[in-house]
Amino acid sequence: MKQKILLLLCSVMGSFFILSAQIEKPTPRLRFSTSGCLGYQIASGNSNNTAFVNQEKIDKFTNDLRWTKTLNADGYYLFKSNWGLGLEYLLNTSSAKGEDVIMAADDNIHYLVGNISESLYINYIGLSACSYWPLGIDRKMMLLFTVSCGYAHLRDESKILMVNYLYTGGSFAANYEFGLDYSLNSNISLGVTASLFSGNFYTIKVNDGFETKKMELDSDTRINSSNINLGMGIRYYIN
């Protein structure tokens, strides 16, 4: 009787290990992803300007400029110890327009009426590290947390009434991202992400069409491009 129980136990254990071997997936070595994100600039600022008369239009202009669109692409080499190294690139854009804005002239007597517009572009590339955790027995889902540090380039195209301005600059920046991937097959996954981009520009160049000036900004006048983003995209894994 004891021999039968022992054989039955060995049979059950053998079946368990065979089943585990069948459902366990190897850790992929390479991961590439692209995402589209909608974000909002969290940097605080003062939109009040005594030069503008109809302040409500300036407030709307400033709020529209806070909403951002981001294209994100990255690639990682994944190690079996649940971490990886790679590169990350993102393009962050925002724009706004204001019509029939009233602005006081320099003589404080006359007023100017016209349109204003602004288009902001931030290109970022940096080295990135990630941690990942497969979920479930079938490992169809994967949690990821990434930290990236690198260089951000600012390009701000502005128009105030009839004068065009171009602001450019560069700075150190960082991006933090938390994501969840769901596997459709052995190579393709869908993913959702929540991220925080952080960057401040203290040195910029201003071109008004006639000359270019270099400006040094302080903590009050700096260009703070920090924003939070929610996005989704496609992930491609190579075993």
PDB file of C-alpha atoms in Angstrom:
ATOM      1  CA  MET A   1       0.000   0.000   0.000  1.00  0.00           C
ATOM      2  CA  LYS A   2       2.841   2.389   0.881  1.00  0.00           C
ATOM      3  CA  GLN A   3       4.499   1.630  -2.462  1.00  0.00           C
ATOM      4  CA  LYS A   4       1.291   2.527  -4.339  1.00  0.00           C
ATOM      5  CA  ILE A   5       0.989   5.830  -2.450  1.00  0.00           C
ATOM      6  CA  LEU A   6       4.643   6.614  -3.192  1.00  0.00           C
ATOM      7  CA  LEU A   7       4.187   5.844  -6.908  1.00  0.00           C
ATOM      8  CA  LEU A   8       1.045   8.003  -7.028  1.00  0.00           C
ATOM      9  CA  LEU A   9       2.876  10.900  -5.341  1.00  0.00           C
ATOM     10  CA  CYS A  10       5.793  10.617  -7.776  1.00  0.00           C
ATOM     11  CA  SER A  11       3.357  10.572 -10.691  1.00  0.00           C
ATOM     12  CA  VAL A  12       1.595  13.742  -9.466  1.00  0.00           C
ATOM     13  CA  MET A  13       4.917  15.539  -8.859  1.00  0.00           C
ATOM     14  CA  GLY A  14       6.171  14.538 -12.300  1.00  0.00           C
ATOM     15  CA  SER A  15       3.017  15.833 -13.963  1.00  0.00           C
ATOM     16  CA  PHE A  16       3.357  19.141 -12.065  1.00  0.00           C
ATOM     17  CA  PHE A  17       6.936  19.706 -13.239  1.00  0.00           C
ATOM     18  CA  ILE A  18       6.029  18.774 -16.829  1.00  0.00           C
ATOM     19  CA  LEU A  19       3.117  21.229 -16.779  1.00  0.00           C
ATOM     20  CA  SER A  20       5.328  23.961 -15.293  1.00  0.00           C
ATOM     21  CA  ALA A  21       7.911  23.430 -18.010  1.00  0.00           C
ATOM     22  CA  GLN A  22       5.221  23.672 -20.672  1.00  0.00           C
ATOM     23  CA  ILE A  23       3.745  26.976 -19.477  1.00  0.00           C
ATOM     24  CA  GLU A  24       6.957  28.725 -18.433  1.00  0.00           C
ATOM     25  CA  LYS A  25       8.203  31.168 -21.038  1.00  0.00           C
ATOM     26  CA  PRO A  26      11.837  32.145 -21.434  1.00  0.00           C
ATOM     27  CA  THR A  27      12.816  35.672 -20.487  1.00  0.00           C
ATOM     28  CA  PRO A  28      13.003  37.813 -23.659  1.00  0.00           C
ATOM     29  CA  ARG A  29      16.382  39.372 -24.353  1.00  0.00           C
ATOM     30  CA  LEU A  30      15.305  42.481 -26.299  1.00  0.00           C
ATOM     31  CA  ARG A  31      12.336  44.816 -25.888  1.00  0.00           C
ATOM     32  CA  PHE A  32      11.377  47.639 -28.268  1.00  0.00           C
ATOM     33  CA  SER A  33       8.382  49.912 -27.792  1.00  0.00           C
ATOM     34  CA  THR A  34       6.589  52.956 -29.180  1.00  0.00           C
ATOM     35  CA  SER A  35       3.876  54.904 -27.372  1.00  0.00           C
ATOM     36  CA  GLY A  36       1.636  57.883 -27.921  1.00  0.00           C
ATOM     37  CA  CYS A  37       0.885  59.947 -24.819  1.00  0.00           C
ATOM     38  CA  LEU A  38      -1.359  62.784 -23.699  1.00  0.00           C
ATOM     39  CA  GLY A  39       0.093  64.941 -20.943  1.00  0.00           C
ATOM     40  CA  TYR A  40      -0.245  68.059 -18.855  1.00  0.00           C
ATOM     41  CA  GLN A  41       2.461  70.485 -17.762  1.00  0.00           C
ATOM     42  CA  ILE A  42       2.584  70.591 -13.966  1.00  0.00           C
ATOM     43  CA  ALA A  43       5.044  73.495 -13.766  1.00  0.00           C
ATOM     44  CA  SER A  44       3.596  76.472 -11.906  1.00  0.00           C
ATOM     45  CA  GLY A  45       3.734  79.894 -13.503  1.00  0.00           C
ATOM     46  CA  ASN A  46       2.172  83.334 -13.477  1.00  0.00           C
ATOM     47  CA  SER A  47       0.173  84.152 -16.612  1.00  0.00           C
ATOM     48  CA  ASN A  48      -0.726  87.655 -15.430  1.00  0.00           C
ATOM     49  CA  ASN A  49       0.880  90.323 -17.608  1.00  0.00           C
ATOM     50  CA  THR A  50      -0.011  93.980 -17.251  1.00  0.00           C
ATOM     51  CA  ALA A  51       0.726  94.517 -20.956  1.00  0.00           C
ATOM     52  CA  PHE A  52      -2.392  92.540 -21.931  1.00  0.00           C
ATOM     53  CA  VAL A  53      -5.837  94.008 -21.359  1.00  0.00           C
ATOM     54  CA  ASN A  54      -8.155  91.025 -21.949  1.00  0.00           C
ATOM     55  CA  GLN A  55      -6.526  88.714 -19.386  1.00  0.00           C
ATOM     56  CA  GLU A  56      -9.163  85.989 -19.836  1.00  0.00           C
ATOM     57  CA  LYS A  57      -7.787  85.230 -23.303  1.00  0.00           C
ATOM     58  CA  ILE A  58      -4.254  84.989 -21.924  1.00  0.00           C
ATOM     59  CA  ASP A  59      -5.462  82.568 -19.241  1.00  0.00           C
ATOM     60  CA  LYS A  60      -7.075  80.344 -21.876  1.00  0.00           C
ATOM     61  CA  PHE A  61      -3.938  80.564 -24.037  1.00  0.00           C
ATOM     62  CA  THR A  62      -1.740  79.481 -21.103  1.00  0.00           C
ATOM     63  CA  ASN A  63      -4.034  76.574 -20.193  1.00  0.00           C
ATOM     64  CA  ASP A  64      -4.136  75.319 -23.804  1.00  0.00           C
ATOM     65  CA  LEU A  65      -0.332  75.386 -23.906  1.00  0.00           C
ATOM     66  CA  ARG A  66      -0.168  73.127 -20.837  1.00  0.00           C
ATOM     67  CA  TRP A  67      -1.765  70.186 -22.686  1.00  0.00           C
ATOM     68  CA  THR A  68       0.961  68.174 -24.418  1.00  0.00           C
ATOM     69  CA  LYS A  69       1.312  65.331 -26.893  1.00  0.00           C
ATOM     70  CA  THR A  70       4.290  62.989 -26.677  1.00  0.00           C
ATOM     71  CA  LEU A  71       5.778  60.335 -28.939  1.00  0.00           C
ATOM     72  CA  ASN A  72       7.965  57.887 -27.021  1.00  0.00           C
ATOM     73  CA  ALA A  73      10.299  55.166 -28.368  1.00  0.00           C
ATOM     74  CA  ASP A  74      12.778  53.010 -26.478  1.00  0.00           C
ATOM     75  CA  GLY A  75      14.803  49.812 -26.665  1.00  0.00           C
ATOM     76  CA  TYR A  76      16.156  47.599 -23.864  1.00  0.00           C
ATOM     77  CA  TYR A  77      18.397  44.605 -23.393  1.00  0.00           C
ATOM     78  CA  LEU A  78      16.772  42.525 -20.636  1.00  0.00           C
ATOM     79  CA  PHE A  79      18.807  40.466 -18.200  1.00  0.00           C
ATOM     80  CA  LYS A  80      17.443  37.379 -16.429  1.00  0.00           C
ATOM     81  CA  SER A  81      17.836  39.096 -13.050  1.00  0.00           C
ATOM     82  CA  ASN A  82      14.738  41.245 -13.777  1.00  0.00           C
ATOM     83  CA  TRP A  83      16.451  44.401 -14.977  1.00  0.00           C
ATOM     84  CA  GLY A  84      17.603  45.912 -18.255  1.00  0.00           C
ATOM     85  CA  LEU A  85      19.569  48.712 -19.921  1.00  0.00           C
ATOM     86  CA  GLY A  86      18.676  50.743 -23.001  1.00  0.00           C
ATOM     87  CA  LEU A  87      18.022  54.041 -24.745  1.00  0.00           C
ATOM     88  CA  GLU A  88      14.929  56.224 -24.698  1.00  0.00           C
ATOM     89  CA  TYR A  89      13.764  58.985 -27.065  1.00  0.00           C
ATOM     90  CA  LEU A  90      10.736  61.217 -26.755  1.00  0.00           C
ATOM     91  CA  LEU A  91       9.268  64.177 -28.593  1.00  0.00           C
ATOM     92  CA  ASN A  92       7.028  66.414 -26.502  1.00  0.00           C
ATOM     93  CA  THR A  93       4.887  69.056 -28.236  1.00  0.00           C
ATOM     94  CA  SER A  94       2.269  71.631 -27.286  1.00  0.00           C
ATOM     95  CA  SER A  95       0.689  74.634 -28.989  1.00  0.00           C
ATOM     96  CA  ALA A  96      -1.821  77.407 -28.403  1.00  0.00           C
ATOM     97  CA  LYS A  97      -3.404  80.344 -30.242  1.00  0.00           C
ATOM     98  CA  GLY A  98      -5.125  83.527 -29.112  1.00  0.00           C
ATOM     99  CA  GLU A  99      -7.129  85.871 -31.362  1.00  0.00           C
ATOM    100  CA  ASP A 100      -7.913  89.578 -30.971  1.00  0.00           C
ATOM    101  CA  VAL A 101      -5.614  90.006 -28.001  1.00  0.00           C
ATOM    102  CA  ILE A 102      -5.379  93.598 -26.766  1.00  0.00           C
ATOM    103  CA  MET A 103      -1.926  94.793 -25.715  1.00  0.00           C
ATOM    104  CA  ALA A 104      -0.890  98.159 -24.329  1.00  0.00           C
ATOM    105  CA  ALA A 105       1.695 100.047 -26.386  1.00  0.00           C
ATOM    106  CA  ASP A 106       4.951 101.288 -24.911  1.00  0.00           C
ATOM    107  CA  ASP A 107       3.596 104.833 -24.589  1.00  0.00           C
ATOM    108  CA  ASN A 108       0.810 103.596 -22.247  1.00  0.00           C
ATOM    109  CA  ILE A 109      -1.680 105.594 -24.313  1.00  0.00           C
ATOM    110  CA  HIS A 110      -2.403 103.510 -27.399  1.00  0.00           C
ATOM    111  CA  TYR A 111      -3.406  99.852 -27.680  1.00  0.00           C
ATOM    112  CA  LEU A 112      -2.480  97.166 -30.179  1.00  0.00           C
ATOM    113  CA  VAL A 113      -4.856  94.400 -31.253  1.00  0.00           C
ATOM    114  CA  GLY A 114      -3.713  91.165 -32.899  1.00  0.00           C
ATOM    115  CA  ASN A 115      -3.152  87.431 -32.597  1.00  0.00           C
ATOM    116  CA  ILE A 116      -0.645  85.454 -30.577  1.00  0.00           C
ATOM    117  CA  SER A 117       0.536  81.868 -31.034  1.00  0.00           C
ATOM    118  CA  GLU A 118       3.134  79.502 -29.616  1.00  0.00           C
ATOM    119  CA  SER A 119       4.426  76.047 -30.608  1.00  0.00           C
ATOM    120  CA  LEU A 120       6.726  74.216 -28.206  1.00  0.00           C
ATOM    121  CA  TYR A 121       8.932  71.229 -29.107  1.00  0.00           C
ATOM    122  CA  ILE A 122      11.170  69.271 -26.738  1.00  0.00           C
ATOM    123  CA  ASN A 123      13.401  66.500 -28.097  1.00  0.00           C
ATOM    124  CA  TYR A 124      14.898  64.212 -25.467  1.00  0.00           C
ATOM    125  CA  ILE A 125      17.302  61.265 -25.622  1.00  0.00           C
ATOM    126  CA  GLY A 126      18.871  59.463 -22.692  1.00  0.00           C
ATOM    127  CA  LEU A 127      20.264  56.291 -21.183  1.00  0.00           C
ATOM    128  CA  SER A 128      17.672  54.237 -19.366  1.00  0.00           C
ATOM    129  CA  ALA A 129      17.466  51.412 -16.828  1.00  0.00           C
ATOM    130  CA  CYS A 130      14.398  49.288 -16.136  1.00  0.00           C
ATOM    131  CA  SER A 131      13.096  46.720 -13.689  1.00  0.00           C
ATOM    132  CA  TYR A 132      10.481  44.198 -14.811  1.00  0.00           C
ATOM    133  CA  TRP A 133       8.274  41.606 -13.131  1.00  0.00           C
ATOM    134  CA  PRO A 134       6.372  38.939 -15.138  1.00  0.00           C
ATOM    135  CA  LEU A 135       2.883  38.295 -13.745  1.00  0.00           C
ATOM    136  CA  GLY A 136       0.703  35.192 -13.710  1.00  0.00           C
ATOM    137  CA  ILE A 137       1.428  31.529 -14.320  1.00  0.00           C
ATOM    138  CA  ASP A 138       1.343  32.058 -18.088  1.00  0.00           C
ATOM    139  CA  ARG A 139       3.451  35.289 -17.790  1.00  0.00           C
ATOM    140  CA  LYS A 140       1.116  37.126 -20.164  1.00  0.00           C
ATOM    141  CA  MET A 141       1.518  40.399 -18.267  1.00  0.00           C
ATOM    142  CA  MET A 142       4.631  42.295 -17.251  1.00  0.00           C
ATOM    143  CA  LEU A 143       5.110  45.255 -14.926  1.00  0.00           C
ATOM    144  CA  LEU A 144       7.938  47.673 -15.738  1.00  0.00           C
ATOM    145  CA  PHE A 145       9.508  50.664 -14.041  1.00  0.00           C
ATOM    146  CA  THR A 146      12.075  52.732 -15.940  1.00  0.00           C
ATOM    147  CA  VAL A 147      14.358  55.638 -15.070  1.00  0.00           C
ATOM    148  CA  SER A 148      16.055  57.635 -17.825  1.00  0.00           C
ATOM    149  CA  CYS A 149      18.558  60.514 -17.692  1.00  0.00           C
ATOM    150  CA  GLY A 150      19.798  62.464 -20.698  1.00  0.00           C
ATOM    151  CA  TYR A 151      19.738  65.631 -22.807  1.00  0.00           C
ATOM    152  CA  ALA A 152      16.680  67.715 -23.753  1.00  0.00           C
ATOM    153  CA  HIS A 153      16.586  70.327 -26.542  1.00  0.00           C
ATOM    154  CA  LEU A 154      14.021  73.128 -26.484  1.00  0.00           C
ATOM    155  CA  ARG A 155      12.542  74.858 -29.536  1.00  0.00           C
ATOM    156  CA  ASP A 156       9.811  77.410 -28.889  1.00  0.00           C
ATOM    157  CA  GLU A 157       8.264  79.261 -31.859  1.00  0.00           C
ATOM    158  CA  SER A 158       6.221  82.245 -30.693  1.00  0.00           C
ATOM    159  CA  LYS A 159       4.354  85.079 -32.408  1.00  0.00           C
ATOM    160  CA  ILE A 160       3.170  88.161 -30.546  1.00  0.00           C
ATOM    161  CA  LEU A 161       1.092  90.389 -32.810  1.00  0.00           C
ATOM    162  CA  MET A 162       3.381  90.901 -35.840  1.00  0.00           C
ATOM    163  CA  VAL A 163       6.708  89.875 -34.256  1.00  0.00           C
ATOM    164  CA  ASN A 164       8.106  86.323 -34.434  1.00  0.00           C
ATOM    165  CA  TYR A 165      10.403  84.914 -31.754  1.00  0.00           C
ATOM    166  CA  LEU A 166      12.434  81.719 -31.663  1.00  0.00           C
ATOM    167  CA  TYR A 167      13.664  80.373 -28.317  1.00  0.00           C
ATOM    168  CA  THR A 168      16.164  77.516 -28.218  1.00  0.00           C
ATOM    169  CA  GLY A 169      18.108  75.864 -25.434  1.00  0.00           C
ATOM    170  CA  GLY A 170      19.460  72.639 -23.985  1.00  0.00           C
ATOM    171  CA  SER A 171      19.450  71.084 -20.548  1.00  0.00           C
ATOM    172  CA  PHE A 172      19.797  67.910 -18.493  1.00  0.00           C
ATOM    173  CA  ALA A 173      16.467  66.120 -18.043  1.00  0.00           C
ATOM    174  CA  ALA A 174      14.993  62.884 -16.704  1.00  0.00           C
ATOM    175  CA  ASN A 175      11.991  60.685 -17.400  1.00  0.00           C
ATOM    176  CA  TYR A 176      10.324  58.226 -14.996  1.00  0.00           C
ATOM    177  CA  GLU A 177       7.847  55.677 -16.305  1.00  0.00           C
ATOM    178  CA  PHE A 178       5.623  52.935 -14.898  1.00  0.00           C
ATOM    179  CA  GLY A 179       3.980  50.536 -17.338  1.00  0.00           C
ATOM    180  CA  LEU A 180       2.021  47.332 -17.801  1.00  0.00           C
ATOM    181  CA  ASP A 181       2.360  45.085 -20.880  1.00  0.00           C
ATOM    182  CA  TYR A 182      -0.151  42.443 -21.985  1.00  0.00           C
ATOM    183  CA  SER A 183       1.161  39.777 -24.329  1.00  0.00           C
ATOM    184  CA  LEU A 184      -0.813  39.061 -27.508  1.00  0.00           C
ATOM    185  CA  ASN A 185       1.683  36.415 -28.652  1.00  0.00           C
ATOM    186  CA  SER A 186       5.324  35.501 -28.034  1.00  0.00           C
ATOM    187  CA  ASN A 187       6.567  38.710 -29.673  1.00  0.00           C
ATOM    188  CA  ILE A 188       3.842  41.380 -29.633  1.00  0.00           C
ATOM    189  CA  SER A 189       2.344  43.093 -26.571  1.00  0.00           C
ATOM    190  CA  LEU A 190       0.058  46.027 -25.866  1.00  0.00           C
ATOM    191  CA  GLY A 191       1.135  48.391 -23.132  1.00  0.00           C
ATOM    192  CA  VAL A 192      -0.125  51.289 -21.038  1.00  0.00           C
ATOM    193  CA  THR A 193       2.130  53.770 -19.249  1.00  0.00           C
ATOM    194  CA  ALA A 194       2.132  56.595 -16.728  1.00  0.00           C
ATOM    195  CA  SER A 195       5.209  58.817 -16.753  1.00  0.00           C
ATOM    196  CA  LEU A 196       6.781  61.976 -15.358  1.00  0.00           C
ATOM    197  CA  PHE A 197       9.162  64.091 -17.434  1.00  0.00           C
ATOM    198  CA  SER A 198      11.324  66.619 -15.601  1.00  0.00           C
ATOM    199  CA  GLY A 199      13.456  69.334 -17.211  1.00  0.00           C
ATOM    200  CA  ASN A 200      14.398  72.983 -16.598  1.00  0.00           C
ATOM    201  CA  PHE A 201      16.057  75.394 -19.021  1.00  0.00           C
ATOM    202  CA  TYR A 202      18.205  78.114 -17.456  1.00  0.00           C
ATOM    203  CA  THR A 203      20.121  79.219 -20.570  1.00  0.00           C
ATOM    204  CA  ILE A 204      18.298  80.044 -23.811  1.00  0.00           C
ATOM    205  CA  LYS A 205      18.903  81.885 -27.073  1.00  0.00           C
ATOM    206  CA  VAL A 206      16.262  84.345 -28.344  1.00  0.00           C
ATOM    207  CA  ASN A 207      15.993  85.282 -32.023  1.00  0.00           C
ATOM    208  CA  ASP A 208      13.541  88.005 -33.130  1.00  0.00           C
ATOM    209  CA  GLY A 209      14.405  87.794 -36.826  1.00  0.00           C
ATOM    210  CA  PHE A 210      17.083  90.476 -36.607  1.00  0.00           C
ATOM    211  CA  GLU A 211      19.500  89.292 -33.936  1.00  0.00           C
ATOM    212  CA  THR A 212      20.118  86.444 -31.502  1.00  0.00           C
ATOM    213  CA  LYS A 213      20.639  87.074 -27.810  1.00  0.00           C
ATOM    214  CA  LYS A 214      21.717  84.693 -25.095  1.00  0.00           C
ATOM    215  CA  MET A 215      19.750  84.886 -21.857  1.00  0.00           C
ATOM    216  CA  GLU A 216      20.583  83.501 -18.419  1.00  0.00           C
ATOM    217  CA  LEU A 217      17.450  82.712 -16.411  1.00  0.00           C
ATOM    218  CA  ASP A 218      17.055  82.333 -12.658  1.00  0.00           C
ATOM    219  CA  SER A 219      14.762  80.113 -10.618  1.00  0.00           C
ATOM    220  CA  ASP A 220      11.845  82.514 -11.129  1.00  0.00           C
ATOM    221  CA  THR A 221      12.173  82.986 -14.894  1.00  0.00           C
ATOM    222  CA  ARG A 222      13.411  79.499 -15.908  1.00  0.00           C
ATOM    223  CA  ILE A 223      11.459  77.475 -18.475  1.00  0.00           C
ATOM    224  CA  ASN A 224      10.079  74.482 -16.587  1.00  0.00           C
ATOM    225  CA  SER A 225       8.928  71.768 -18.999  1.00  0.00           C
ATOM    226  CA  SER A 226       7.949  69.168 -16.380  1.00  0.00           C
ATOM    227  CA  ASN A 227       4.805  67.225 -17.290  1.00  0.00           C
ATOM    228  CA  ILE A 228       2.898  64.050 -16.492  1.00  0.00           C
ATOM    229  CA  ASN A 229       1.756  61.705 -19.265  1.00  0.00           C
ATOM    230  CA  LEU A 230      -0.630  58.812 -19.824  1.00  0.00           C
ATOM    231  CA  GLY A 231      -0.144  56.696 -22.927  1.00  0.00           C
ATOM    232  CA  MET A 232      -0.430  53.383 -24.705  1.00  0.00           C
ATOM    233  CA  GLY A 233       1.470  51.637 -27.459  1.00  0.00           C
ATOM    234  CA  ILE A 234       2.987  48.546 -29.033  1.00  0.00           C
ATOM    235  CA  ARG A 235       5.834  46.458 -27.590  1.00  0.00           C
ATOM    236  CA  TYR A 236       7.980  44.006 -29.536  1.00  0.00           C
ATOM    237  CA  TYR A 237       9.927  41.277 -27.701  1.00  0.00           C
ATOM    238  CA  ILE A 238      12.747  39.157 -29.123  1.00  0.00           C
ATOM    239  CA  ASN A 239      13.722  35.978 -27.251  1.00  0.00           C
TER     240      ASN A 239
END
